[in-house]
Short mmCIF file of C-alpha atoms in Angstrom, two decimals:
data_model
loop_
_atom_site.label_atom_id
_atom_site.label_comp_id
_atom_site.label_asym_id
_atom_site.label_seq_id
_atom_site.Cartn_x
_atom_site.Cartn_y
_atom_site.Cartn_z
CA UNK A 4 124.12 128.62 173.83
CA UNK A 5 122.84 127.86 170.33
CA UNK A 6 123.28 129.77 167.49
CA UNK A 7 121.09 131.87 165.62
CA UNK A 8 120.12 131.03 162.05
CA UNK A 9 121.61 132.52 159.15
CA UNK A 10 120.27 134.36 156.08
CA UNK A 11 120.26 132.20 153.63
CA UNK A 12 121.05 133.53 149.84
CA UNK A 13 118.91 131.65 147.66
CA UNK A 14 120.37 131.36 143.89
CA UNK A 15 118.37 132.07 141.66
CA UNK A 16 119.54 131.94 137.53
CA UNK A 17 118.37 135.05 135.50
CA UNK A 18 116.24 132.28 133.22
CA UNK A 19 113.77 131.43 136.25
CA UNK A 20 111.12 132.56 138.51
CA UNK A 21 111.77 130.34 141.31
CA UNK A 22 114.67 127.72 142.52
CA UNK A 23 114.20 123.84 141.76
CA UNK A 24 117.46 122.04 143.32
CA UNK A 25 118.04 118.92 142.93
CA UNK A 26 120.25 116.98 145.40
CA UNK A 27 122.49 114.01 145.28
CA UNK A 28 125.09 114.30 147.49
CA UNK A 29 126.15 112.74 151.07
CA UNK A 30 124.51 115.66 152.87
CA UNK A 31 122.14 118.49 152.59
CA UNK A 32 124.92 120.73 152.77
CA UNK A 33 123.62 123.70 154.82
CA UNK A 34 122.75 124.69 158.34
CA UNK A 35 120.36 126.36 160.57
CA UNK A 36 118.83 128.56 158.67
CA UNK A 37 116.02 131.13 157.00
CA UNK A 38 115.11 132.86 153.66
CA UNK A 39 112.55 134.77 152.54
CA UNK A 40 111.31 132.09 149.89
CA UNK A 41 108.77 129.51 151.09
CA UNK A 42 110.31 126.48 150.53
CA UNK A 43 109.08 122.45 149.96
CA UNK A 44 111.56 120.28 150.34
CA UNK A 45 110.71 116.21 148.88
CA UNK A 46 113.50 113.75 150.55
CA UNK A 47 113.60 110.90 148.08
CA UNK A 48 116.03 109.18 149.88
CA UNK A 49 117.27 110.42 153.36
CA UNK A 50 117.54 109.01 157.16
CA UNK A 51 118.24 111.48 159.88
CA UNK A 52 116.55 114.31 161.36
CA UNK A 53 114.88 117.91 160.17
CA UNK A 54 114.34 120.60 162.10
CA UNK A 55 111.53 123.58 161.57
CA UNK A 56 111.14 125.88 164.42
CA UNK A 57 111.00 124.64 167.62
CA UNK A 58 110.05 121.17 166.01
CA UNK A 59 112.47 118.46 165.54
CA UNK A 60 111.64 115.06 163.98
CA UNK A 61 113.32 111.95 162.56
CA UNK A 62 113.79 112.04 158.34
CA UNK A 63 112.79 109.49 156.56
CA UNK A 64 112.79 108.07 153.09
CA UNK A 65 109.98 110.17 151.06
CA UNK A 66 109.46 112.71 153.67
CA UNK A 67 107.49 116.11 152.54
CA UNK A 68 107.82 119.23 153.90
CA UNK A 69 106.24 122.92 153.50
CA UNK A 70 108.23 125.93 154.71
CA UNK A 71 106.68 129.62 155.21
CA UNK A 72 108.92 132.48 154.59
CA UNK A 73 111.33 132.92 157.09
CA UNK A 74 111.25 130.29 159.07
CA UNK A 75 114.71 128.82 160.43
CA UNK A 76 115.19 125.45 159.36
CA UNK A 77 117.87 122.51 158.56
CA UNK A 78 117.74 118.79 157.26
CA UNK A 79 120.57 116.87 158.37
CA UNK A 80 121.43 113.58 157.26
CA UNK A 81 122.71 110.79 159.91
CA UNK A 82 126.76 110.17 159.00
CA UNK A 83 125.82 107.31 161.14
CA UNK A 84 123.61 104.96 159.10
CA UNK A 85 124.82 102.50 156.43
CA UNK A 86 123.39 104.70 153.66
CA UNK A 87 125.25 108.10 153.48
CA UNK A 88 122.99 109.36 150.21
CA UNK A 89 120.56 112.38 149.81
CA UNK A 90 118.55 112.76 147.10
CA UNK A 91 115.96 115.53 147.28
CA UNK A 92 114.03 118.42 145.40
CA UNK A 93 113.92 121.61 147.09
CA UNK A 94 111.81 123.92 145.19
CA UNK A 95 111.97 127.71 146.57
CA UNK A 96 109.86 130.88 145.69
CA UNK A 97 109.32 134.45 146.57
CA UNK A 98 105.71 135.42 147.36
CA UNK A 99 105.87 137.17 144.70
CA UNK A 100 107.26 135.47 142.42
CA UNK A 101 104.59 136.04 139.56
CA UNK A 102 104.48 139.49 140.00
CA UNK A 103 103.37 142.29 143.11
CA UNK A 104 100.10 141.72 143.10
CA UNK A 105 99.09 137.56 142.06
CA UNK A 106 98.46 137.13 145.36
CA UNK A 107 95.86 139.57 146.00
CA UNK A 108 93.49 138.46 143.45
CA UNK A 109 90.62 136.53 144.66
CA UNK A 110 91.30 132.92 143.16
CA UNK A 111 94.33 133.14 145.36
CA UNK A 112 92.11 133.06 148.71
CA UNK A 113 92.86 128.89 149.45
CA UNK A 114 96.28 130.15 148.52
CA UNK A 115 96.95 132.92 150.70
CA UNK A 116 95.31 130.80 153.80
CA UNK A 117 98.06 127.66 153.30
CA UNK A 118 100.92 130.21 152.73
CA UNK A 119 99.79 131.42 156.45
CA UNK A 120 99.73 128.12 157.60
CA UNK A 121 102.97 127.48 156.79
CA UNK A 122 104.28 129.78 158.95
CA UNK A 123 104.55 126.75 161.47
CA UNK A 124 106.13 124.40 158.84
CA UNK A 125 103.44 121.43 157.22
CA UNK A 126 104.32 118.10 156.66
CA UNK A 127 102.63 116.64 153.77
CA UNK A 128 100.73 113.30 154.71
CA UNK A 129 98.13 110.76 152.93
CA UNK A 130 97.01 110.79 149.51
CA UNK A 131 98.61 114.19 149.07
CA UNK A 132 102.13 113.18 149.77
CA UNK A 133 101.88 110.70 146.43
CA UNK A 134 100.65 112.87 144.21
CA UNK A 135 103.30 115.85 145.17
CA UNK A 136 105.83 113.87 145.78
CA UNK A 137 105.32 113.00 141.97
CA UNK A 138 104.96 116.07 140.40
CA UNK A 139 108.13 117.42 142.45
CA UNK A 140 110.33 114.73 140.92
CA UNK A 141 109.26 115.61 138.01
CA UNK A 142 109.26 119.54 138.24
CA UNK A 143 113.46 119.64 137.44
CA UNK A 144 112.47 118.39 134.09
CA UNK A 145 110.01 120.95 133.33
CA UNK A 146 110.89 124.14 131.53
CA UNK A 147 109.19 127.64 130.66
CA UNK A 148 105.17 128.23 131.05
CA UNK A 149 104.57 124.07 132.22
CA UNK A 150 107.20 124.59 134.92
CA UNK A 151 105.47 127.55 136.53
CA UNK A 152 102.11 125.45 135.97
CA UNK A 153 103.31 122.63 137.50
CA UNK A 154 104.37 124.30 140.37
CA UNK A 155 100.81 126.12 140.72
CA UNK A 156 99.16 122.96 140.75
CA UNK A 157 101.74 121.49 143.23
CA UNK A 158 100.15 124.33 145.52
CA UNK A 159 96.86 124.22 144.58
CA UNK A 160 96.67 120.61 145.76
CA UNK A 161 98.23 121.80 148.53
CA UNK A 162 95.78 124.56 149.31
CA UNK A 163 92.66 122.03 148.83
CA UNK A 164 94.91 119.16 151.18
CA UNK A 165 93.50 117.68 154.51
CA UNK A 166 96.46 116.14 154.48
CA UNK A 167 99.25 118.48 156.57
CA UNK A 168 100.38 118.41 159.94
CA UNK A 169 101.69 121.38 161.49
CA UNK A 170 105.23 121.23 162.83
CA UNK A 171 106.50 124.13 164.86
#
């Protein structure tokens, strides 16, 4: 029988609005499970397999990945390959991260639609996976107002993208 996923405790420090983890480590270092956040999760550097859902599918080197709230989940490196290293951004938020009510205002429409979609998990694809896989190496660096921006635009290009596959 397989287990069910756990809750997941996301940390987040007093200082910030939303989580930006940055991995380098042999593994991912969780397991099957869900949080409330919606998560994207950029593996630099990774060979094994993720799973979202019902949907499991190899990992490879720069693969993208958007999470709805919620959903169970794991990445899970292969102990088996030559190359034993993660590195990764995982950048989670609560929906309401800016406040109640940012998400009800009409600008937030495009928004609002991808968050549904990602319900089923989206793998970022194309064009799109160059230019956010870009901006979320570079998101750790950022700090106060330009690290909330950047992350807006991350999902604004998101919310405009042709470029995602559903998963689950």
């Amino acid at each position: 029988m397989a287990r069910p996923p756990i809750l997941e405790q996301v940390p987040q420090r007093p200082q910030e609005s939303f989580d930006c983890e940055v991995i380098d480590s042999s593994d991912y270092g969780t397991r099957w499970h869900f949080h409330p956040e919606v998560q994207i999760t950029l593996a630099i550097t990774s060979q094994g397999y993720r799973i979202v859902g019902d949907n499991i599918s190899p990992l490879r080197d720069g693969d993208c990945v958007l999470i709805g709230s919620d959903v169970p989940h794991v990445w899970q490196q292969d102990p088996s390959t030559d190359r034993h290293a993660v590195q990764a951004v995982i950048v989670r938020f609560r929906r309401d991260f800016l406040g109640v009510d940012w998400l009800g205002r009409p600008e937030m429409d495009r928004l609002n639609k991808l968050l549904v979609r990602a319900r089923r998990g989206l793998q970022i694809t194309g064009r799109t996976l160059a230019e956010v896989s870009a901006r979320l190496q570079a998101l750790p660096k950022q700090d106060g107002l330009a690290r909330i921006v950047e992350l807006l635009g991350v999902l604004d290009l998101l919310s405009r993208s042709s470029d995602l596959k559903p998963l689950a």
